């Protein structure tokens, strides 16, 4: 985004950046002050809890990943939506 921030979800030993469309949707919900949202990601509906900053699949709430809004150019970013930075 223009202010240099984007959205990330937790992976092993680092953070993945959300794909652009999902990042924009998260930013819109965040700016609107919503406490959570449901988004279609790679064919699955995920619930992103913007209060506790975790995401999980709607039909399997057991696996939770932390999420964060952080500077886009942070070091340690693993890649974007599962695509590794080479
Ligand atoms: N965007 C894209 N794919 C996702 C997302 C998301 N927001 N959330 C989960 N998945 P779960 P390492 C991740 C994928 O939580 O080596 C990474 O993107 C998730 O992909 O049970 O562990 C990598 O592709 C996983 O494949 O819903 O850091 C991969 O893990 C699948 O959905 C390995 O990353 C189930 O995750």
PDB file of C-alpha atoms and ligand atoms in Angstrom:
ATOM      1  CA  UNK A   1       0.000   0.000   0.000  1.00  0.00           C
ATOM      2  CA  UNK A   2       1.005   3.589  -0.273  1.00  0.00           C
ATOM      3  CA  UNK A   3       2.014   3.776   3.376  1.00  0.00           C
ATOM      4  CA  UNK A   4       4.437   0.881   2.942  1.00  0.00           C
ATOM      5  CA  UNK A   5       2.489  -1.685   4.964  1.00  0.00           C
ATOM      6  CA  UNK A   6       1.144  -5.054   3.956  1.00  0.00           C
ATOM      7  CA  UNK A   7      -0.328  -8.211   5.505  1.00  0.00           C
ATOM      8  CA  UNK A   8       1.440 -11.433   6.502  1.00  0.00           C
ATOM      9  CA  UNK A   9       0.579 -14.879   7.833  1.00  0.00           C
ATOM     10  CA  UNK A  10       2.760 -17.197   9.824  1.00  0.00           C
ATOM     11  CA  UNK A  11       4.874 -19.928   8.276  1.00  0.00           C
ATOM     12  CA  UNK A  12       7.715 -22.036   9.588  1.00  0.00           C
ATOM     13  CA  UNK A  13      10.474 -19.688  10.743  1.00  0.00           C
ATOM     14  CA  UNK A  14       9.019 -16.627   9.101  1.00  0.00           C
ATOM     15  CA  UNK A  15       6.127 -14.802   7.525  1.00  0.00           C
ATOM     16  CA  UNK A  16       4.428 -15.125   4.158  1.00  0.00           C
ATOM     17  CA  UNK A  17       2.959 -12.074   2.542  1.00  0.00           C
ATOM     18  CA  UNK A  18      -0.693 -12.465   1.562  1.00  0.00           C
ATOM     19  CA  UNK A  19      -1.421 -12.278  -2.149  1.00  0.00           C
ATOM     20  CA  UNK A  20      -2.167  -8.745  -3.355  1.00  0.00           C
ATOM     21  CA  UNK A  21      -5.932  -9.109  -3.599  1.00  0.00           C
ATOM     22  CA  UNK A  22      -6.259 -10.618  -0.120  1.00  0.00           C
ATOM     23  CA  UNK A  23      -3.917  -7.993   1.320  1.00  0.00           C
ATOM     24  CA  UNK A  24      -6.088  -5.238  -0.113  1.00  0.00           C
ATOM     25  CA  UNK A  25      -9.244  -6.840   1.246  1.00  0.00           C
ATOM     26  CA  UNK A  26      -7.661  -7.168   4.692  1.00  0.00           C
ATOM     27  CA  UNK A  27      -6.608  -3.537   4.590  1.00  0.00           C
ATOM     28  CA  UNK A  28     -10.142  -2.477   3.723  1.00  0.00           C
ATOM     29  CA  UNK A  29     -11.626  -4.458   6.642  1.00  0.00           C
ATOM     30  CA  UNK A  30      -8.903  -3.179   8.981  1.00  0.00           C
ATOM     31  CA  UNK A  31      -9.489   0.453   8.000  1.00  0.00           C
ATOM     32  CA  UNK A  32     -13.248  -0.045   8.436  1.00  0.00           C
ATOM     33  CA  UNK A  33     -12.637  -1.272  11.979  1.00  0.00           C
ATOM     34  CA  UNK A  34     -14.085  -4.737  11.428  1.00  0.00           C
ATOM     35  CA  UNK A  35     -13.203  -7.313  14.091  1.00  0.00           C
ATOM     36  CA  UNK A  36     -13.075 -10.184  11.614  1.00  0.00           C
ATOM     37  CA  UNK A  37     -13.713 -11.065   7.991  1.00  0.00           C
ATOM     38  CA  UNK A  38     -14.199 -14.109   5.780  1.00  0.00           C
ATOM     39  CA  UNK A  39     -12.117 -14.285   2.629  1.00  0.00           C
ATOM     40  CA  UNK A  40     -11.722 -16.849  -0.131  1.00  0.00           C
ATOM     41  CA  UNK A  41      -8.059 -17.810  -0.311  1.00  0.00           C
ATOM     42  CA  UNK A  42      -6.818 -20.444  -2.750  1.00  0.00           C
ATOM     43  CA  UNK A  43     -10.243 -22.070  -2.893  1.00  0.00           C
ATOM     44  CA  UNK A  44     -10.931 -22.116   0.848  1.00  0.00           C
ATOM     45  CA  UNK A  45     -12.880 -19.730   3.021  1.00  0.00           C
ATOM     46  CA  UNK A  46     -10.691 -18.387   5.809  1.00  0.00           C
ATOM     47  CA  UNK A  47     -11.814 -16.463   8.828  1.00  0.00           C
ATOM     48  CA  UNK A  48      -9.345 -13.749   9.706  1.00  0.00           C
ATOM     49  CA  UNK A  49      -9.802 -12.580  13.263  1.00  0.00           C
ATOM     50  CA  UNK A  50      -8.542  -8.987  13.230  1.00  0.00           C
ATOM     51  CA  UNK A  51      -8.894  -8.645  16.995  1.00  0.00           C
ATOM     52  CA  UNK A  52      -6.704 -11.595  17.949  1.00  0.00           C
ATOM     53  CA  UNK A  53      -4.789 -11.434  14.651  1.00  0.00           C
ATOM     54  CA  UNK A  54      -5.127 -15.094  13.662  1.00  0.00           C
ATOM     55  CA  UNK A  55      -6.495 -16.843  10.613  1.00  0.00           C
ATOM     56  CA  UNK A  56      -8.046 -20.296  10.212  1.00  0.00           C
ATOM     57  CA  UNK A  57     -10.065 -22.194   7.646  1.00  0.00           C
ATOM     58  CA  UNK A  58     -13.752 -21.756   8.288  1.00  0.00           C
ATOM     59  CA  UNK A  59     -14.380 -25.509   8.099  1.00  0.00           C
ATOM     60  CA  UNK A  60     -11.351 -26.402  10.252  1.00  0.00           C
ATOM     61  CA  UNK A  61     -10.775 -23.926  13.030  1.00  0.00           C
ATOM     62  CA  UNK A  62      -8.140 -26.071  14.784  1.00  0.00           C
ATOM     63  CA  UNK A  63      -5.171 -24.882  12.721  1.00  0.00           C
ATOM     64  CA  UNK A  64      -4.568 -21.239  13.508  1.00  0.00           C
ATOM     65  CA  UNK A  65      -1.854 -19.054  12.080  1.00  0.00           C
ATOM     66  CA  UNK A  66      -0.869 -15.727  13.467  1.00  0.00           C
ATOM     67  CA  UNK A  67      -1.236 -12.782  11.101  1.00  0.00           C
ATOM     68  CA  UNK A  68       0.271  -9.319  11.171  1.00  0.00           C
ATOM     69  CA  UNK A  69       0.208  -5.988   9.410  1.00  0.00           C
ATOM     70  CA  UNK A  70       3.781  -4.878   8.971  1.00  0.00           C
ATOM     71  CA  UNK A  71       6.174  -2.985   6.764  1.00  0.00           C
ATOM     72  CA  UNK A  72       6.326  -4.493   3.296  1.00  0.00           C
ATOM     73  CA  UNK A  73      10.092  -4.315   3.097  1.00  0.00           C
ATOM     74  CA  UNK A  74      10.684  -6.141   6.344  1.00  0.00           C
ATOM     75  CA  UNK A  75      13.520  -8.606   6.158  1.00  0.00           C
ATOM     76  CA  UNK A  76      12.743 -12.249   6.773  1.00  0.00           C
ATOM     77  CA  UNK A  77       9.708 -12.385   4.531  1.00  0.00           C
ATOM     78  CA  UNK A  78       9.554 -15.940   3.124  1.00  0.00           C
ATOM     79  CA  UNK A  79       7.654 -15.058  -0.043  1.00  0.00           C
ATOM     80  CA  UNK A  80       4.167 -14.288  -1.268  1.00  0.00           C
ATOM     81  CA  UNK A  81       1.269 -16.739  -0.737  1.00  0.00           C
ATOM     82  CA  UNK A  82       3.576 -19.736  -0.703  1.00  0.00           C
ATOM     83  CA  UNK A  83       5.824 -18.615  -3.576  1.00  0.00           C
ATOM     84  CA  UNK A  84       9.345 -18.336  -2.249  1.00  0.00           C
ATOM     85  CA  UNK A  85      11.517 -15.301  -2.810  1.00  0.00           C
ATOM     86  CA  UNK A  86      14.480 -16.554  -4.813  1.00  0.00           C
TER      87      UNK A  86
HETATM   88  N1  LIG B   1      -2.533 -17.649   1.640  1.00  0.00           N
HETATM   89  C1  LIG B   1      -2.095 -18.688   0.875  1.00  0.00           C
HETATM   90  N2  LIG B   1      -2.019 -19.965   1.301  1.00  0.00           N
HETATM   91  C2  LIG B   1      -2.396 -20.198   2.574  1.00  0.00           C
HETATM   92  C3  LIG B   1      -2.857 -19.180   3.437  1.00  0.00           C
HETATM   93  C4  LIG B   1      -2.913 -17.857   2.931  1.00  0.00           C
HETATM   94  N3  LIG B   1      -3.314 -16.838   3.686  1.00  0.00           N
HETATM   95  N4  LIG B   1      -3.154 -19.735   4.637  1.00  0.00           N
HETATM   96  C5  LIG B   1      -2.871 -21.021   4.531  1.00  0.00           C
HETATM   97  N5  LIG B   1      -2.430 -21.319   3.288  1.00  0.00           N
HETATM   98  P1  LIG B   1      -3.875 -24.113   6.970  1.00  0.00           P
HETATM   99  P2  LIG B   1       6.053 -23.143   5.480  1.00  0.00           P
HETATM  100  C6  LIG B   1       1.415 -22.172   3.601  1.00  0.00           C
HETATM  101  C7  LIG B   1      -2.011 -22.639   2.786  1.00  0.00           C
HETATM  102  O1  LIG B   1      -3.302 -23.039   7.864  1.00  0.00           O
HETATM  103  O2  LIG B   1       7.202 -23.849   4.811  1.00  0.00           O
HETATM  104  C8  LIG B   1       2.416 -21.336   2.850  1.00  0.00           C
HETATM  105  O3  LIG B   1       1.803 -20.433   1.968  1.00  0.00           O
HETATM  106  C9  LIG B   1      -0.784 -23.097   3.519  1.00  0.00           C
HETATM  107  O4  LIG B   1       0.345 -22.632   2.791  1.00  0.00           O
HETATM  108  O5  LIG B   1      -4.004 -25.465   7.623  1.00  0.00           O
HETATM  109  O6  LIG B   1       5.366 -24.018   6.505  1.00  0.00           O
HETATM  110  C10 LIG B   1       3.231 -22.364   2.106  1.00  0.00           C
HETATM  111  O7  LIG B   1       2.722 -22.589   0.817  1.00  0.00           O
HETATM  112  C11 LIG B   1      -0.931 -24.597   3.549  1.00  0.00           C
HETATM  113  O8  LIG B   1      -0.309 -25.179   2.418  1.00  0.00           O
HETATM  114  O9  LIG B   1      -5.177 -23.682   6.336  1.00  0.00           O
HETATM  115  O10 LIG B   1       6.398 -21.791   5.998  1.00  0.00           O
HETATM  116  C12 LIG B   1       3.105 -23.624   2.964  1.00  0.00           C
HETATM  117  O11 LIG B   1       2.159 -23.298   4.016  1.00  0.00           O
HETATM  118  C13 LIG B   1      -2.431 -24.820   3.438  1.00  0.00           C
HETATM  119  O12 LIG B   1      -3.026 -23.584   3.042  1.00  0.00           O
HETATM  120  C14 LIG B   1       4.391 -24.025   3.636  1.00  0.00           C
HETATM  121  O13 LIG B   1       4.962 -22.899   4.316  1.00  0.00           O
HETATM  122  C15 LIG B   1      -3.085 -25.269   4.748  1.00  0.00           C
HETATM  123  O14 LIG B   1      -2.823 -24.317   5.770  1.00  0.00           O
END
